[in-house]
mmCIF file of C-alpha atoms in Angstrom:
data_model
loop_
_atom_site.group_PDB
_atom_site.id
_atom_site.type_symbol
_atom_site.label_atom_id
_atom_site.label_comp_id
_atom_site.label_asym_id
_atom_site.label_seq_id
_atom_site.Cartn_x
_atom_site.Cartn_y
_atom_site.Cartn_z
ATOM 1 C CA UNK A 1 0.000 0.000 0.000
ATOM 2 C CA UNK A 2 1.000 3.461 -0.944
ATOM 3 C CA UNK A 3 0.834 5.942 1.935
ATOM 4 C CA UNK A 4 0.008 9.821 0.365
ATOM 5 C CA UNK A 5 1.883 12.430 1.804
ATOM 6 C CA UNK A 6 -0.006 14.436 4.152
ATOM 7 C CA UNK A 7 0.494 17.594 6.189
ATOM 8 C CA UNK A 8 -0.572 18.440 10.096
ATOM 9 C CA UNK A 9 -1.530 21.451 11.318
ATOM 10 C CA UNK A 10 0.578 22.145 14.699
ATOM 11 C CA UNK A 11 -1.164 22.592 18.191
ATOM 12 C CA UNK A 12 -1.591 26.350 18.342
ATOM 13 C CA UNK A 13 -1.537 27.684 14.951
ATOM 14 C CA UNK A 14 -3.162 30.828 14.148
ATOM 15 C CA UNK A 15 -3.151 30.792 10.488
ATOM 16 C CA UNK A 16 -6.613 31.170 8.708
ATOM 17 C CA UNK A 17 -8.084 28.047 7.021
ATOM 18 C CA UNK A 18 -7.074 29.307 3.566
ATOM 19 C CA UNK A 19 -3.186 29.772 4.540
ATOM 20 C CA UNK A 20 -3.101 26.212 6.145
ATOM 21 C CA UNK A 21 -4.365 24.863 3.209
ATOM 22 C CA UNK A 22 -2.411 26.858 0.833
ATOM 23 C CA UNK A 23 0.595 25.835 3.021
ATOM 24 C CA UNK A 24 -0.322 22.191 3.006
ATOM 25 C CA UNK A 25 -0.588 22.163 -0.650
ATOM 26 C CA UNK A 26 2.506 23.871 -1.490
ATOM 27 C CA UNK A 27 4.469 21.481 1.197
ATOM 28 C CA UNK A 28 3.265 18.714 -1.466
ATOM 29 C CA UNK A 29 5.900 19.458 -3.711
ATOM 30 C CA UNK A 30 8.630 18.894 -1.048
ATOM 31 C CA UNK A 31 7.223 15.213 -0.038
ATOM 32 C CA UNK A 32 6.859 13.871 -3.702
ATOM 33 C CA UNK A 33 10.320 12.568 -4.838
ATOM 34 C CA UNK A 34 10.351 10.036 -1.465
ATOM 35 C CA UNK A 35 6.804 8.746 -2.942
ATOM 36 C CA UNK A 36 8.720 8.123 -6.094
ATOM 37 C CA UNK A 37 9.733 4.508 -6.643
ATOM 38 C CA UNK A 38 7.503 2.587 -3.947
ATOM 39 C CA UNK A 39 5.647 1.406 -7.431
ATOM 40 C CA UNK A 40 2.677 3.629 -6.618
ATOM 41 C CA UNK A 41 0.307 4.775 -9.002
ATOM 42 C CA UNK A 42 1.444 8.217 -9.864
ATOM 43 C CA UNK A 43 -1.206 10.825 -10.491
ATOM 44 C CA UNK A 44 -1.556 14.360 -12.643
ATOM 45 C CA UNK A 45 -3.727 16.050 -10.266
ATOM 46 C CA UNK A 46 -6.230 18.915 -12.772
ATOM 47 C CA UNK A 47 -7.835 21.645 -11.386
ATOM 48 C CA UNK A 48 -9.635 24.788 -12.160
ATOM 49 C CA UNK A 49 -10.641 28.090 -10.981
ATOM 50 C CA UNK A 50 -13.233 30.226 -13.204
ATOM 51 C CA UNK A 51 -12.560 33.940 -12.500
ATOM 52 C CA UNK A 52 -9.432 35.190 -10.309
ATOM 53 C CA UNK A 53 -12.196 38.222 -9.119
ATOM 54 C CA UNK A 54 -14.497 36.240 -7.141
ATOM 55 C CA UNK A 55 -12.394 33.273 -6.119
ATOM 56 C CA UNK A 56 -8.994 33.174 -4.524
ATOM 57 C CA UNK A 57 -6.810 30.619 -6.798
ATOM 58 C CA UNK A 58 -4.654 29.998 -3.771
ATOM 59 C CA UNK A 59 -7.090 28.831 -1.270
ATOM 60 C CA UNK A 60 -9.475 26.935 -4.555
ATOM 61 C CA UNK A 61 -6.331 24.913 -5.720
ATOM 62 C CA UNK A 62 -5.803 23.654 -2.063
ATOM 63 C CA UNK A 63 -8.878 22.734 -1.503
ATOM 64 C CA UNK A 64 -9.534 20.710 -4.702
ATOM 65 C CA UNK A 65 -5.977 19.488 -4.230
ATOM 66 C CA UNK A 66 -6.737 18.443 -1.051
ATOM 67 C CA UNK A 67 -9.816 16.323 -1.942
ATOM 68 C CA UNK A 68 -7.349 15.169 -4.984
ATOM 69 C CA UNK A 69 -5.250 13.663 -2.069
ATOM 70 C CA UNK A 70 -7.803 12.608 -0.023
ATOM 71 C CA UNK A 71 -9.231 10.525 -2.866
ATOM 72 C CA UNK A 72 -5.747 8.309 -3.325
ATOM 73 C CA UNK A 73 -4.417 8.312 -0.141
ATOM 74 C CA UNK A 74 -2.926 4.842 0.179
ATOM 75 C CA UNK A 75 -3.110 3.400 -3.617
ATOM 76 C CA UNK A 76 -0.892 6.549 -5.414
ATOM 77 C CA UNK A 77 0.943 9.860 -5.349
ATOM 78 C CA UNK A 78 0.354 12.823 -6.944
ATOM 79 C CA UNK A 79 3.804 14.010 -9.165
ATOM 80 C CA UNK A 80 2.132 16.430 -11.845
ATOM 81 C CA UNK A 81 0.049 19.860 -11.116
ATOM 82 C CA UNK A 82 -2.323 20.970 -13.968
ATOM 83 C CA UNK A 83 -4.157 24.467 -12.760
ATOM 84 C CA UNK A 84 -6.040 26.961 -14.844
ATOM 85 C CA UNK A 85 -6.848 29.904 -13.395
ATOM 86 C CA UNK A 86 -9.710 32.640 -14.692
ATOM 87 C CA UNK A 87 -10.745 29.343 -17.640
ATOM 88 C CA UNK A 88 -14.446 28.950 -17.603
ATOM 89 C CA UNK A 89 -15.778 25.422 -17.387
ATOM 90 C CA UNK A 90 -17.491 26.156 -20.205
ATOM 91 C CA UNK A 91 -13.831 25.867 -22.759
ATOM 92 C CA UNK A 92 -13.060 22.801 -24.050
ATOM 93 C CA UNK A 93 -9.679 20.931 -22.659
ATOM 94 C CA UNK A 94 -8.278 22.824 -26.048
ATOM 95 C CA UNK A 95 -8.713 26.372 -25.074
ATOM 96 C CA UNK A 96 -7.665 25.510 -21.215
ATOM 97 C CA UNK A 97 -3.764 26.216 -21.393
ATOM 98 C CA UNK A 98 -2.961 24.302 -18.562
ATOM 99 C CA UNK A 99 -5.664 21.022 -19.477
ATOM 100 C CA UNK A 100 -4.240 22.156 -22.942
ATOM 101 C CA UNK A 101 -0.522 21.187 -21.609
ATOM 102 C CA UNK A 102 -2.249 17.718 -19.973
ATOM 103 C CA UNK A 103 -3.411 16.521 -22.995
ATOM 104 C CA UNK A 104 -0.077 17.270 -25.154
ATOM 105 C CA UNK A 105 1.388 14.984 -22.394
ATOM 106 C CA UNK A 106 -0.621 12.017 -22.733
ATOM 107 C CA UNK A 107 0.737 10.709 -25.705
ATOM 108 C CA UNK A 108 4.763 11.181 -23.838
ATOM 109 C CA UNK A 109 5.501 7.395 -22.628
ATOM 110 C CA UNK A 110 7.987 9.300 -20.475
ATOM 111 C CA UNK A 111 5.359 11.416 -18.570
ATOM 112 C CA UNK A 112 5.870 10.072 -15.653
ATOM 113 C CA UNK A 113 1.951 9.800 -14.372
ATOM 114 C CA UNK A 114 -0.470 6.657 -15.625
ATOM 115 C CA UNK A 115 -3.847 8.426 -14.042
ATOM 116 C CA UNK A 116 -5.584 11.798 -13.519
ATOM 117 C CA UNK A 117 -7.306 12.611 -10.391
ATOM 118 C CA UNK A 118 -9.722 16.016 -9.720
ATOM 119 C CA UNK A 119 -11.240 17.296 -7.478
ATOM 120 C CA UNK A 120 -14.215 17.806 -8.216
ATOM 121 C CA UNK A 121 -16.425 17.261 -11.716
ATOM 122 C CA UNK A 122 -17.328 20.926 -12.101
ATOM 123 C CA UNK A 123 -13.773 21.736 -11.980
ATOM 124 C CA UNK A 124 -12.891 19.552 -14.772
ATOM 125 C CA UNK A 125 -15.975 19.087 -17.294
ATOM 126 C CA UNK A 126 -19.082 20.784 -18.467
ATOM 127 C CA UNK A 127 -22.035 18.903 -20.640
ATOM 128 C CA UNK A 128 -20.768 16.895 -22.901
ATOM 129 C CA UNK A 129 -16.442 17.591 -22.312
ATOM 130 C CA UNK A 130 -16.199 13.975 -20.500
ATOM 131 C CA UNK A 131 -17.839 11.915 -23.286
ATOM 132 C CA UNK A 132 -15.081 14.032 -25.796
ATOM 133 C CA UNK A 133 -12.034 13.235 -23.520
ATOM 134 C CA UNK A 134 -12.606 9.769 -21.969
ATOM 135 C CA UNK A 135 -12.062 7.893 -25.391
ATOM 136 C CA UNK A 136 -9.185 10.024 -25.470
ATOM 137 C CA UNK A 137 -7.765 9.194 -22.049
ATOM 138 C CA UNK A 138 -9.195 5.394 -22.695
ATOM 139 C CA UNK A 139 -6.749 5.521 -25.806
ATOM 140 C CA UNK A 140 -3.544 6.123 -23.610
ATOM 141 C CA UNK A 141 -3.878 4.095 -21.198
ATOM 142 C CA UNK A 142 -4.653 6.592 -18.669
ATOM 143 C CA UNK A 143 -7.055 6.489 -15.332
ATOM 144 C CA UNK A 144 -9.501 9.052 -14.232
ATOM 145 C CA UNK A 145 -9.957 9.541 -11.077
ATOM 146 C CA UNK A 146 -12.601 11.545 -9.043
ATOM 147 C CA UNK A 147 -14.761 11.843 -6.024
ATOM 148 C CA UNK A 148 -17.719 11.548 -7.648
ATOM 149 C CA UNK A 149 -17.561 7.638 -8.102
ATOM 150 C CA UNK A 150 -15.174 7.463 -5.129
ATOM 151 C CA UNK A 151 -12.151 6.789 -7.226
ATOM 152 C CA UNK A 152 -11.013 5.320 -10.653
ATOM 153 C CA UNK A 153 -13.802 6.271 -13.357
ATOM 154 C CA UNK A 154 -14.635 2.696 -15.228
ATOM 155 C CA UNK A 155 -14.853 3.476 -18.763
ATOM 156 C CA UNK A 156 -17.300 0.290 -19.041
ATOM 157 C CA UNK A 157 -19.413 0.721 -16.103
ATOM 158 C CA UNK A 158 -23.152 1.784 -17.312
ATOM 159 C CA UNK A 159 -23.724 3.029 -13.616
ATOM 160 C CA UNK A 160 -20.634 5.299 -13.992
ATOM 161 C CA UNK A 161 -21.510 6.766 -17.429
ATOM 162 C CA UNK A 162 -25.019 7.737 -16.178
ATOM 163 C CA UNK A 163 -23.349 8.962 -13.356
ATOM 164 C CA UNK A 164 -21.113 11.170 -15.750
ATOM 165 C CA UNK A 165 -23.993 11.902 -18.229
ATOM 166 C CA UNK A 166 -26.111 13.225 -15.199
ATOM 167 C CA UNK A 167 -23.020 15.299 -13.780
ATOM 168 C CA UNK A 168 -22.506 16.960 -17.113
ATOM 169 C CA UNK A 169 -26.055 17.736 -17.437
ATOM 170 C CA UNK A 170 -26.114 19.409 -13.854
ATOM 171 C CA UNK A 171 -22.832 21.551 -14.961
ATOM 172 C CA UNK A 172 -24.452 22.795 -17.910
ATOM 173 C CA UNK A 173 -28.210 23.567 -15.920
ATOM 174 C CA UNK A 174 -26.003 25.534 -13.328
ATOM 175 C CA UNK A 175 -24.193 27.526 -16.045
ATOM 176 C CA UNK A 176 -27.676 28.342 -17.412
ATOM 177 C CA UNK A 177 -29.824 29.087 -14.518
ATOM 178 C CA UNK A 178 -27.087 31.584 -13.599
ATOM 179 C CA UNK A 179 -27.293 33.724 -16.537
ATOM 180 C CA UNK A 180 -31.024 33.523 -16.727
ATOM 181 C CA UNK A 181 -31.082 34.746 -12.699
ATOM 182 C CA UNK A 182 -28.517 37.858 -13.720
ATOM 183 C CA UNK A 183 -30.299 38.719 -16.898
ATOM 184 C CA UNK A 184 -33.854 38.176 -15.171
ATOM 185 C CA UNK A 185 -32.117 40.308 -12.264
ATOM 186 C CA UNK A 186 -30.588 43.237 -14.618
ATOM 187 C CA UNK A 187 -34.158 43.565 -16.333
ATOM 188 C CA UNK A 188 -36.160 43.868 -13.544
ATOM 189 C CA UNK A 189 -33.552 46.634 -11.724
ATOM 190 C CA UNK A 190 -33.798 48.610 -15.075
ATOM 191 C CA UNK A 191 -38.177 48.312 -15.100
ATOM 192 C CA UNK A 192 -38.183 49.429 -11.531
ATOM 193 C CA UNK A 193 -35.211 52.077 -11.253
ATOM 194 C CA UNK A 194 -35.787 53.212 -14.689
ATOM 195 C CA UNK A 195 -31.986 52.776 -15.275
ATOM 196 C CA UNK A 196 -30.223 51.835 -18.160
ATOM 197 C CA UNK A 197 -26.730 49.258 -17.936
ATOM 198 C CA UNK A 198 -24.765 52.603 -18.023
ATOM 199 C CA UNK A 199 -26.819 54.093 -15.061
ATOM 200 C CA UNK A 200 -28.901 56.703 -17.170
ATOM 201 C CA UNK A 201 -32.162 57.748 -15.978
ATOM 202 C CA UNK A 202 -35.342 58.445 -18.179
ATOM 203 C CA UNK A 203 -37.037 61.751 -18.523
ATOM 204 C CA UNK A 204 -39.416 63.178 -20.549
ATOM 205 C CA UNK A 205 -37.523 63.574 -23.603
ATOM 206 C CA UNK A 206 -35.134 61.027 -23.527
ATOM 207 C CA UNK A 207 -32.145 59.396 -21.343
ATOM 208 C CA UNK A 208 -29.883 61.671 -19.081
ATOM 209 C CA UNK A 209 -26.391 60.105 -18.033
ATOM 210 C CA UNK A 210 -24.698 60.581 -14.924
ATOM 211 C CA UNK A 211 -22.009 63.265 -14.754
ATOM 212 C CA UNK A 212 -22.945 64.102 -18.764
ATOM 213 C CA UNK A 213 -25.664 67.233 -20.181
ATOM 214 C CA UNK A 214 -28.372 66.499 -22.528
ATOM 215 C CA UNK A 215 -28.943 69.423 -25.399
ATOM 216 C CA UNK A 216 -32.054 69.615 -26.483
ATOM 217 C CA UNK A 217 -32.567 71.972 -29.523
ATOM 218 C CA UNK A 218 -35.555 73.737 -31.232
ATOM 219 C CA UNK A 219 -36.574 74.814 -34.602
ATOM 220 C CA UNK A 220 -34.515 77.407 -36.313
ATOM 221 C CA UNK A 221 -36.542 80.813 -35.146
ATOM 222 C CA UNK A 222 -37.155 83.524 -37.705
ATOM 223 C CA UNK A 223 -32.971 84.564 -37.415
ATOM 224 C CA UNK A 224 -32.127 81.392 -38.528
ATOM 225 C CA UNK A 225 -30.350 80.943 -35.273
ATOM 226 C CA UNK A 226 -30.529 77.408 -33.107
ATOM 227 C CA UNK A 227 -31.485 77.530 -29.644
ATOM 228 C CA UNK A 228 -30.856 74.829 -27.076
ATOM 229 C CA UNK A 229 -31.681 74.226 -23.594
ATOM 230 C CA UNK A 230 -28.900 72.309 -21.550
ATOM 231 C CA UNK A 231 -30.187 70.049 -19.235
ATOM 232 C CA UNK A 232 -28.339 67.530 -16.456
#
């Protein structure tokens, strides 16, 4: 049996839960080459994070790293990292330059890893990206592993393809209910606060923008002159 490498948080420690993890995760690296050689499977660990603005890489790359560990502890090691950062689920492996850099690997007999492990479907796949890249994995040789079926991913297993059929379904409803709820949010802010996206207000003539004046003009009078009324 293979025993993962994992780290302890000492009696006392202050840090928050984000810097223990991130601190866990980086003290990976340092363990790996004494895993190396026991004849356990060795792993490419993938991750993800969507948008650097709303989620801290750091602290989302330990976590799913973490459940990446947890998931192999005792049959493997992980000795490859594979983490995009600001990708949306919604790219294909192509587009992702780090799941990009994976899959230019897989054909490399001298990789060094035999399985991939995630940690956690969303992270990894989005409607129909799993049934595109498992023939492709299948092809090489190489296991998937994830949480979802509570370790390797069999290829032939109906109960695990409805599992990943359902999964990629529930990636793709998610990605759509949350642009209905924003759009469904931004029209009903504009219908109540009569605002526009830019944050213009209506008025009897027209639109009025912050910070900006509206000129309205009039007919040319008898001196062939234009007159305008400036208006905020």
């Amino acid at each position: 049996m293979c025993a993962a490498p994992m780290g302890m948080m000492a009696a006392g420690d202050q840090r928050t839960g984000g810097d223990v993890l991130a601190a866990w995760a980086e003290s990976l690296a340092s363990r790996r080459d004494e895993m190396r050689g026991r004849g356990c499977l060795r792993f490419a660990f993938y991750g993800r994070v969507s948008t650097e603005d709303w989620q801290d890489p750091v602290t989302s790359r330990a976590r799913q790293l973490q459940q990446a560990v947890m998931l192999t502890a005792g049959r493997g090691v992980i000795v490859a990292e594979f983490f995009d950062a600001g990708e949306s689920r919604t790219l294909a492996w192509a587009r992702r330059p780090q799941a990009a850099a994976l899959v230019a690997q897989l054909a490399d007999p001298d990789r060094g890893w035999a399985a991939i492990v995630i940690g956690e479907y969303e992270r990894a796949f989005y409607g129909s990206q799993y049934a595109s890249m498992a023939p492709l994995f299948e092809h090489y040789g190489i296991q998937l592993w994830m949480p979802e079926v509570g370790g390797r991913v069999d290829w032939h297993a109906e109960d695990h393809e409805q599992t990943m059929l359902a999964l990629g379904l529930s990636s793709k409803r998610e990605i759509t209910r949350t642009r209905i709820r924003v759009r469904t949010a931004m029209a009903a802010q504009t219908r109540e606060q009569g605002r526009t996206w830019a944050g213009g207000r209506r008025t009897g003539t027209g639109w009025v923008m912050p910070g900006r004046t509206r000129t309205r003009r009039t007919p040319r009078g008898a001196g062939g002159r234009t007159a305008s009324n400036r208006t905020r």
